[in-house]
Short mmCIF file of C-alpha atoms in Angstrom, two decimals:
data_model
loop_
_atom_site.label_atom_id
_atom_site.label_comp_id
_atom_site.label_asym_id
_atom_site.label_seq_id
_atom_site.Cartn_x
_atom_site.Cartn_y
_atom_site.Cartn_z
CA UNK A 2 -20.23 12.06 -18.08
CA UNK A 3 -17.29 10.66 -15.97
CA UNK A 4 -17.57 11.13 -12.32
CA UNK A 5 -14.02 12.11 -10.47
CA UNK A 6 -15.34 10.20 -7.35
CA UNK A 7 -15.96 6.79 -8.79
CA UNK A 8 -12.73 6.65 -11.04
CA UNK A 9 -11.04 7.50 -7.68
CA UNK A 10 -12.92 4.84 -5.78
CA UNK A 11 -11.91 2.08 -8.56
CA UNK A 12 -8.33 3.02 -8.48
CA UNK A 13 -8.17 2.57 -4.57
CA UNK A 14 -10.32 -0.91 -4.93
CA UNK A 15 -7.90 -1.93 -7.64
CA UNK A 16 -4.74 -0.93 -6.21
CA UNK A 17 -6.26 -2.74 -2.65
CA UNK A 18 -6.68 -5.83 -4.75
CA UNK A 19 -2.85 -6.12 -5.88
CA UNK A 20 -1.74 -4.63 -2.33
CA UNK A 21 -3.70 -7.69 -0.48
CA UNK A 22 -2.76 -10.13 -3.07
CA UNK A 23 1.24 -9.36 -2.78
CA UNK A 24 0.83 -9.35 1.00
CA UNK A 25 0.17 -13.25 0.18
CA UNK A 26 3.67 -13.74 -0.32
CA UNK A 27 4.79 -12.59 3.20
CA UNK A 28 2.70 -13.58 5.29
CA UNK A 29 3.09 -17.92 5.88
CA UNK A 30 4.84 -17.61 9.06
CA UNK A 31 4.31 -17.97 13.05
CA UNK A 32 0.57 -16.40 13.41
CA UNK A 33 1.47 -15.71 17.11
CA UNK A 34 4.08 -13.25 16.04
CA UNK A 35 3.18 -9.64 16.47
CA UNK A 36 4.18 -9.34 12.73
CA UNK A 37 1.43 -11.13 11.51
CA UNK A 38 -1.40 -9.69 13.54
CA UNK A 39 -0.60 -6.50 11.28
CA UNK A 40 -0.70 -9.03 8.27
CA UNK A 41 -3.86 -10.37 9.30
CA UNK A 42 -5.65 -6.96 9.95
CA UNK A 43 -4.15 -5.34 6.34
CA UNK A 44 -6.00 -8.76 4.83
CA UNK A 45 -8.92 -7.98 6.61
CA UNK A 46 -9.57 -4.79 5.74
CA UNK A 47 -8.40 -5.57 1.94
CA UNK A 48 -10.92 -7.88 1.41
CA UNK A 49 -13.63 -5.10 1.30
CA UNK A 50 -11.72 -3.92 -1.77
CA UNK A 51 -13.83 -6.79 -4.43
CA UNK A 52 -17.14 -4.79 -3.57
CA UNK A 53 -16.10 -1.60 -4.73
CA UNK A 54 -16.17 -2.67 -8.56
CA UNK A 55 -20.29 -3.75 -7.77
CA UNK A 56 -20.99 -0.79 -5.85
CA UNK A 57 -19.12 1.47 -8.30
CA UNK A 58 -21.38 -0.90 -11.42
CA UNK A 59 -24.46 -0.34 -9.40
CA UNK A 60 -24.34 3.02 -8.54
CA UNK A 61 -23.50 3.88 -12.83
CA UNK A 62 -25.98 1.85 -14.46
CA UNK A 63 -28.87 2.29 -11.57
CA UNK A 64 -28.52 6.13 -11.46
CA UNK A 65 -28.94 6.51 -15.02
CA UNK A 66 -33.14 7.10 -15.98
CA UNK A 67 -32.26 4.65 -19.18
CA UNK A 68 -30.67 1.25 -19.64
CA UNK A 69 -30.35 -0.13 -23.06
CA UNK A 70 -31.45 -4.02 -22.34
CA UNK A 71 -29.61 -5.44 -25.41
CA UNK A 72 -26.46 -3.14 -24.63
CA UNK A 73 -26.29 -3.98 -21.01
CA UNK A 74 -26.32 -7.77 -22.18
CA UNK A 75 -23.47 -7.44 -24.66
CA UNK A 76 -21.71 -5.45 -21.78
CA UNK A 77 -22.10 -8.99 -20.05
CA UNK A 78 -21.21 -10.82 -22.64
CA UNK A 79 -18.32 -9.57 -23.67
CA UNK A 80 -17.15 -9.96 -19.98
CA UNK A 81 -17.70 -13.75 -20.42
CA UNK A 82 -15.88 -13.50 -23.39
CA UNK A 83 -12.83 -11.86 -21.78
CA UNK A 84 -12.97 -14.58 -18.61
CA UNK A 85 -12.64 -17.21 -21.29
CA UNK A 86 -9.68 -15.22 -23.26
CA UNK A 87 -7.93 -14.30 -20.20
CA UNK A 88 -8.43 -17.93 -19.09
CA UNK A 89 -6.66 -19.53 -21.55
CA UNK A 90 -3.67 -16.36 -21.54
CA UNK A 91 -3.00 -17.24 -17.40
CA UNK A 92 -4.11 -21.04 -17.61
CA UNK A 93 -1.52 -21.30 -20.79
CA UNK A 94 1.32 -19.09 -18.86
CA UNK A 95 1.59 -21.37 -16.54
CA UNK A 96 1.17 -24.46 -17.60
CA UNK A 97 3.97 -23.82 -20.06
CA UNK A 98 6.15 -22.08 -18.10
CA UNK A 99 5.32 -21.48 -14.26
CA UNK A 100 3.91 -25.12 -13.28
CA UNK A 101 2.28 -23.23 -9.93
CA UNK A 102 -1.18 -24.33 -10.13
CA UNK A 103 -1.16 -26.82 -13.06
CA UNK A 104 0.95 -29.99 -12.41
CA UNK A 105 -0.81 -33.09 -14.39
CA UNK A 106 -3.95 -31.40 -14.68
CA UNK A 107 -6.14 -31.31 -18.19
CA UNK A 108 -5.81 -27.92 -19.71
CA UNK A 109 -9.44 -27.79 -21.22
CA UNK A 110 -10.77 -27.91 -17.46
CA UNK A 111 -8.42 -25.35 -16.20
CA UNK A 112 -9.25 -23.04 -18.72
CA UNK A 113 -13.32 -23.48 -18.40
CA UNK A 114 -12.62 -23.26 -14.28
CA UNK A 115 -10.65 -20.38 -15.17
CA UNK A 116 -7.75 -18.46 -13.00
CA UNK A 117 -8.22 -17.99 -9.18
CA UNK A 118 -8.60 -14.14 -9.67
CA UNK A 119 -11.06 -14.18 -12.90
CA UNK A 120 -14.26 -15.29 -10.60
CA UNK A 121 -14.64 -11.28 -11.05
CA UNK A 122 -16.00 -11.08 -14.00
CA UNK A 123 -18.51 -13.96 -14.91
CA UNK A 124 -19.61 -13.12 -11.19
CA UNK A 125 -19.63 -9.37 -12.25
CA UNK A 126 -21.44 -11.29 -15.67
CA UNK A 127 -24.27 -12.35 -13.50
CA UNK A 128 -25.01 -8.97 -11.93
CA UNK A 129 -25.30 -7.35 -14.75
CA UNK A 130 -27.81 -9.68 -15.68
CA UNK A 131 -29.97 -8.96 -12.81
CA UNK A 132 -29.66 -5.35 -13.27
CA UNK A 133 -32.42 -4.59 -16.03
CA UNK A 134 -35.21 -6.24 -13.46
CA UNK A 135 -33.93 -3.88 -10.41
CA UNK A 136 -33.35 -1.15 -12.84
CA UNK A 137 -36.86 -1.64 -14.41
CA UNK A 138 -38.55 -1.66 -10.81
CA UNK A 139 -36.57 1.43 -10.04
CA UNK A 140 -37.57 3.30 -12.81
CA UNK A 141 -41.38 1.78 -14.14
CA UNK A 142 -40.02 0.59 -17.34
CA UNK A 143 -41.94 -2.09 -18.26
CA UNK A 144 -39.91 -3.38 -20.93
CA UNK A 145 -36.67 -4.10 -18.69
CA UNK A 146 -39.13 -5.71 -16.28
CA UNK A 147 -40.55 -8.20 -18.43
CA UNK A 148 -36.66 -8.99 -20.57
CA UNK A 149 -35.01 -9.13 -16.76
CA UNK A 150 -37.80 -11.66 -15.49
CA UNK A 151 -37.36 -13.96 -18.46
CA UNK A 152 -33.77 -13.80 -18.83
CA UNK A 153 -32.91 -14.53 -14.90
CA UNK A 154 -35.32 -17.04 -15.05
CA UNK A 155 -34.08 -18.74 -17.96
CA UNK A 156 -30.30 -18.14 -16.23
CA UNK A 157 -31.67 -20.01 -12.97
CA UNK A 158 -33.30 -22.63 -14.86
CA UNK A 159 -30.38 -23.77 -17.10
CA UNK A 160 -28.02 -23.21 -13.76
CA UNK A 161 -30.43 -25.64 -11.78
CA UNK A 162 -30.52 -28.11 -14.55
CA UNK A 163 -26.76 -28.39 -15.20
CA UNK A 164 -26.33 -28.60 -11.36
CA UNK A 165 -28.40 -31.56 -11.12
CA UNK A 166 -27.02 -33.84 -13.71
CA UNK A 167 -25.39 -36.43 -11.98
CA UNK A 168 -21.52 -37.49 -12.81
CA UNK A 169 -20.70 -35.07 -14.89
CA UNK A 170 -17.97 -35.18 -17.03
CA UNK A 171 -14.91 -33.17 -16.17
CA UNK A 172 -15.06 -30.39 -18.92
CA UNK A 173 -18.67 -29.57 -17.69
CA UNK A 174 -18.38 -29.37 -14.23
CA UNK A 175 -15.68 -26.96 -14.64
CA UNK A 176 -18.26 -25.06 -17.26
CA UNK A 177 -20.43 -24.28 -14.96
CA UNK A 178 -18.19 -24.39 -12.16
CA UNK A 179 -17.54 -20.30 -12.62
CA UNK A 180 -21.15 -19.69 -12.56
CA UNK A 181 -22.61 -20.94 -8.75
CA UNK A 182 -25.65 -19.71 -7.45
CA UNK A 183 -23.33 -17.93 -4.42
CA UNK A 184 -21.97 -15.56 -6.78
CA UNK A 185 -25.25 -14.03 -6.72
CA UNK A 186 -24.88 -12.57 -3.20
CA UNK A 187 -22.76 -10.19 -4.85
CA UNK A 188 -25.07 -8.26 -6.51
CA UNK A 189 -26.57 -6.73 -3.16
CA UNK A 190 -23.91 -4.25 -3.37
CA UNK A 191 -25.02 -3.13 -6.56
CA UNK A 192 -28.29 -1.36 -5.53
CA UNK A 193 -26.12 -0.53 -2.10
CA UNK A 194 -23.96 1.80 -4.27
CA UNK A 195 -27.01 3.24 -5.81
CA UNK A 196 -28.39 4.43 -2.71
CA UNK A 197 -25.12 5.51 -1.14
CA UNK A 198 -24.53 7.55 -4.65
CA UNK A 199 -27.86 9.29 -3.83
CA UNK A 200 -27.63 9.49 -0.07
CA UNK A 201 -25.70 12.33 0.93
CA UNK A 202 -23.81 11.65 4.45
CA UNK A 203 -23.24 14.37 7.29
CA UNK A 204 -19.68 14.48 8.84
CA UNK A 205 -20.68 12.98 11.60
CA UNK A 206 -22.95 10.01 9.89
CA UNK A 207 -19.94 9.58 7.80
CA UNK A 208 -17.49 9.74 11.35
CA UNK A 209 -19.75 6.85 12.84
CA UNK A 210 -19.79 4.99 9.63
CA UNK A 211 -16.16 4.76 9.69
CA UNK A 212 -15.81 3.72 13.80
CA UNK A 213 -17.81 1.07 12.84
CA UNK A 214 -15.97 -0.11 9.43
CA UNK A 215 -12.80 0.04 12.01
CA UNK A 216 -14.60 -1.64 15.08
CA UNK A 217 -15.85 -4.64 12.69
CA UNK A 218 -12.35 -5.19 11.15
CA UNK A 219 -10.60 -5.38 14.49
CA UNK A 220 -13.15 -8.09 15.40
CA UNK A 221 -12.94 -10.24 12.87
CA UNK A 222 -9.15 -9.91 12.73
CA UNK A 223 -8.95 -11.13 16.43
CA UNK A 224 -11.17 -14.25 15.47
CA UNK A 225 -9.27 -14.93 12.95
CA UNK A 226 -5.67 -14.57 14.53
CA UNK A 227 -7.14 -16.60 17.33
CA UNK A 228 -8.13 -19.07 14.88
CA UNK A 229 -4.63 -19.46 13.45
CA UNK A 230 -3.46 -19.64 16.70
CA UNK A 231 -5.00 -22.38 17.59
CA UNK A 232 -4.48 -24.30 14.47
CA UNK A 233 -0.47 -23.28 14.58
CA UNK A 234 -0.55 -21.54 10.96
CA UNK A 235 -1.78 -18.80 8.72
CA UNK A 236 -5.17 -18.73 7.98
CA UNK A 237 -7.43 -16.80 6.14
CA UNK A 238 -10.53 -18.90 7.58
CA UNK A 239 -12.49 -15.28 8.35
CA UNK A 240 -11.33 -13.41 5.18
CA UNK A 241 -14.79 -13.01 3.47
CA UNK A 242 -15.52 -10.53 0.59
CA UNK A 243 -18.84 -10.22 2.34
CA UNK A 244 -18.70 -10.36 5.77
CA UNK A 245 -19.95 -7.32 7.85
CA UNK A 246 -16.08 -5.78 8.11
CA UNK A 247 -16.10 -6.21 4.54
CA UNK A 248 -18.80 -4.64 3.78
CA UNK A 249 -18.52 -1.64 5.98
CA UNK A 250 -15.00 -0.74 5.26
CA UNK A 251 -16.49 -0.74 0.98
CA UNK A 252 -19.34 1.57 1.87
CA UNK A 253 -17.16 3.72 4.41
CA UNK A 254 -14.21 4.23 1.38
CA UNK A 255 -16.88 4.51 -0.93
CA UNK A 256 -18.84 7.68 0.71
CA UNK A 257 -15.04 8.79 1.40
CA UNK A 258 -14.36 8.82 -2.53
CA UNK A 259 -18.57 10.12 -3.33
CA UNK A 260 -16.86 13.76 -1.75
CA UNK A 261 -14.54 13.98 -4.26
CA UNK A 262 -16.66 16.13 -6.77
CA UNK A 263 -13.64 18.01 -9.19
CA UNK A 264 -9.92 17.24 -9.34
CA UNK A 265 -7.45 19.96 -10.76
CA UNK A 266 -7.29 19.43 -14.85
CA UNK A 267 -3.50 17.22 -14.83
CA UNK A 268 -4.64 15.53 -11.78
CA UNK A 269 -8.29 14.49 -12.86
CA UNK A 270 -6.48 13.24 -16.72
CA UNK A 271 -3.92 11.20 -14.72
CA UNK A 272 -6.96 9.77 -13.09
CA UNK A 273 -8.65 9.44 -15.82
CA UNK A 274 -5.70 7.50 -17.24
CA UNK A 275 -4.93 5.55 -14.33
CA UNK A 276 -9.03 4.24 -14.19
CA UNK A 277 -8.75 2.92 -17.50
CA UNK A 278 -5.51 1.06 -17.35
CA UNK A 279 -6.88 -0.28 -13.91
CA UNK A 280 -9.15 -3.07 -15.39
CA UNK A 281 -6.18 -4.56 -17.37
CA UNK A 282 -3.70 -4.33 -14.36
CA UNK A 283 -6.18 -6.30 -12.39
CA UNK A 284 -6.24 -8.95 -15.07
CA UNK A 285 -2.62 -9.32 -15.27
CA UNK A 286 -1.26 -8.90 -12.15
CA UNK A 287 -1.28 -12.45 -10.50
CA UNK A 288 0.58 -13.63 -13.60
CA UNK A 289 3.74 -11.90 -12.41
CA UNK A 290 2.93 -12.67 -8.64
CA UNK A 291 3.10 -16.16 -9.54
CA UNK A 292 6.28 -16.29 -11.31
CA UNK A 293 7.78 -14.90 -7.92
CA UNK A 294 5.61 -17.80 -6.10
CA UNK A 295 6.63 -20.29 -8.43
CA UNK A 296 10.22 -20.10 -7.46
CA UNK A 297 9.78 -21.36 -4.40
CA UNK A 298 11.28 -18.55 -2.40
CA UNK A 299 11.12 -17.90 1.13
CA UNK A 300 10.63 -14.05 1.48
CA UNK A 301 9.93 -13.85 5.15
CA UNK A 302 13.27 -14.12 5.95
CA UNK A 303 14.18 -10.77 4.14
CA UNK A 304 12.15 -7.72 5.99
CA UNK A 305 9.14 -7.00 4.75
CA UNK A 306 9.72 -3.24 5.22
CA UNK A 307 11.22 -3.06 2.01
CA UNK A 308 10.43 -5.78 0.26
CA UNK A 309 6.76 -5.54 0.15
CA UNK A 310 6.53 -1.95 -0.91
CA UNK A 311 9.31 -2.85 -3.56
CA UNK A 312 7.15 -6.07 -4.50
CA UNK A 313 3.53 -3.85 -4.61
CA UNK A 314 5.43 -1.13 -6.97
CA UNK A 315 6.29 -3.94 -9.42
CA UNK A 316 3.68 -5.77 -9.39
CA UNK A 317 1.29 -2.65 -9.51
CA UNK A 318 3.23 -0.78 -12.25
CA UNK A 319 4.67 -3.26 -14.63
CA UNK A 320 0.63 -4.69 -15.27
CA UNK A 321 0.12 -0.81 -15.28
CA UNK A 322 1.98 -0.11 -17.91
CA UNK A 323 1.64 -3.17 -20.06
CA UNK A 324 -2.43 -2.08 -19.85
CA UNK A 325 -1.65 1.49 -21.06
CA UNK A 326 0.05 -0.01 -24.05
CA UNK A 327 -2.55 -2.24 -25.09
CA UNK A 328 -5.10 0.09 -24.16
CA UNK A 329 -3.42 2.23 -27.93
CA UNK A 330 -3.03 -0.67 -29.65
CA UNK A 331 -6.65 -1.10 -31.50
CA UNK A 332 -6.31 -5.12 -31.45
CA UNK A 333 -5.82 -5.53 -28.06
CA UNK A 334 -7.51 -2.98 -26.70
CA UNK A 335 -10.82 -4.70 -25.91
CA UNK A 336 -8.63 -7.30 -24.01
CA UNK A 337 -8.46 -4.64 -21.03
CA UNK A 338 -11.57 -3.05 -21.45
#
């Protein structure tokens, strides 16, 4: 059964992600200017948006009693499969026709290193992998215990291996390039979901949770201003998927969106619409922000108080509805699911 609150909470994450990714395109300029602070804070607090999708993932597939081991892994396959597809559609887009991130490179290595924004879901990939031993812990099922054991210790083991061969060739350095060890710090917001799912917050816990989400991204936005400051440019030095502002903002948005138990019947099926086109527009929308990058153009010298809500629609609603189309077209459908 579909739960109102965590469609809602994967819309905001998704619509964060495009948000902090077209606020990219504005924000090279004087890091001194009182402009940019703003800049810098929005990126700040955007960057919690990434751990939604794991607590969202961890807080499904934990609170469910059963977990099909062999469906759970095709589930991660078939998200390596898409990283790989999607890949070669971005890699291939621009080295034909954009030239933004591929100038003389190989293709072959671009497309096993993949596109800057597909990390997601090999990392996601990974996760998932580790659920069935958390899952099996959770719930005394002996079965997931014993596959989940094996199967992250044959993951670590082949990792580990691959890591250590010395000059490697190109093509498999960027194989398992996708696939670090790092990527596993993810997954702690997985059971963190779970728990906040279950836990049910006062008012007031949920008051204090949010003074602190705001405290810790005011913080790390004045480090990092002062950082840029000091350097004379835009950085994004302290912009961490998991630092502690990060991490606080997620689980203070997500508690926000657990309250949301029933939506009115048209809202909850344009929700329900909106969630499932949501996956694809988060595959497709750097494609279009780098055709505007591409060009070379210097958008902070138009206002940014129209611009980047004008740039954000398009680049949130063309993806949007490209995904809703291929989402009824039966051949491409699993390309956005």
């Amino acid at each position: 059964m579909r739960k109102a609150s965590l469609d809602v909470c994967r819309i905001l994450a998704c619509m964060a992600v495009v948000l902090g990714h077209t606020g990219m395109l504005f924000w090279d300029f004087d890091p001194s200017a009182p402009a940019w602070a703003a800049y810098n804070l929005l990126c700040v607090i955007l960057r919690s948006s990434v751990l939604l999708f794991f607590m969202v993932s961890g807080a499904l597939f934990l609170g469910r009693e059963k977990l099909d081991f062999k469906k759970h892994l095709r589930r991660a396959g078939h998200m390596i499969v898409l990283y790989y597809i999607w890949s070669l559609i971005c890699n291939g887009i621009d080295f034909l026709f954009l030239h933004y991130w591929t100038p003389g490179e190989a293709f072959l290595p671009l497309v096993l290193r993949g596109y800057f924004h597909l990390w997601f879901l090999p990392t996601m990939a990974m996760c998932y992998c580790a659920l069935p031993l958390l899952h099996g812990m959770l719930y005394n099922n002996w079965d997931n215990i014993r596959r989940g054991a094996i199967l992250m210790a044959a993951i670590v083991c082949v990792q580990a291996t691959l890591n250590a061969v010395p000059n490697k060739p190109e093509w498999l350095a960027a194989l398992i390039a996708p696939y670090d060890f790092r990527y596993y710090r993810y997954f702690v917001m997985m059971p963190l979901g779970f728990v906040l799912y279950r836990e049910k917050l006062s008012n007031r816990a949920l008051a204090i949770l949010g003074g602190a989400a705001v405290i810790a991204a005011l913080v790390i936005a004045w480090l990092n201003r002062r950082y840029a400051i000091s350097i004379g440019a835009a950085s994004d030095a302290y912009y961490e998927d998991l630092a502690i502002s990060s991490a606080l903002v997620a689980a203070f948005v997500f508690c926000a969106c657990k309250r949301i138990e029933t939506l009115p019947p048209k809202l909850w099926s344009f929700v329900k619409t909106f969630s499932a086109c949501s996956f694809g527009m988060y595959l497709m929308h750097p494609i279009f922000i780098d055709a505007v990058r591409s060009r070379h153009y210097d958008l902070t010298q138009y206002s940014a108080l129209w611009l980047y809500p004008l740039s954000y629609l398009c680049f949130l609603l063309i993806p949007l509805g490209i995904s809703w189309v291929m989402l009824r077209i039966p051949g491409l459908r699993k390309l956005v699911t």
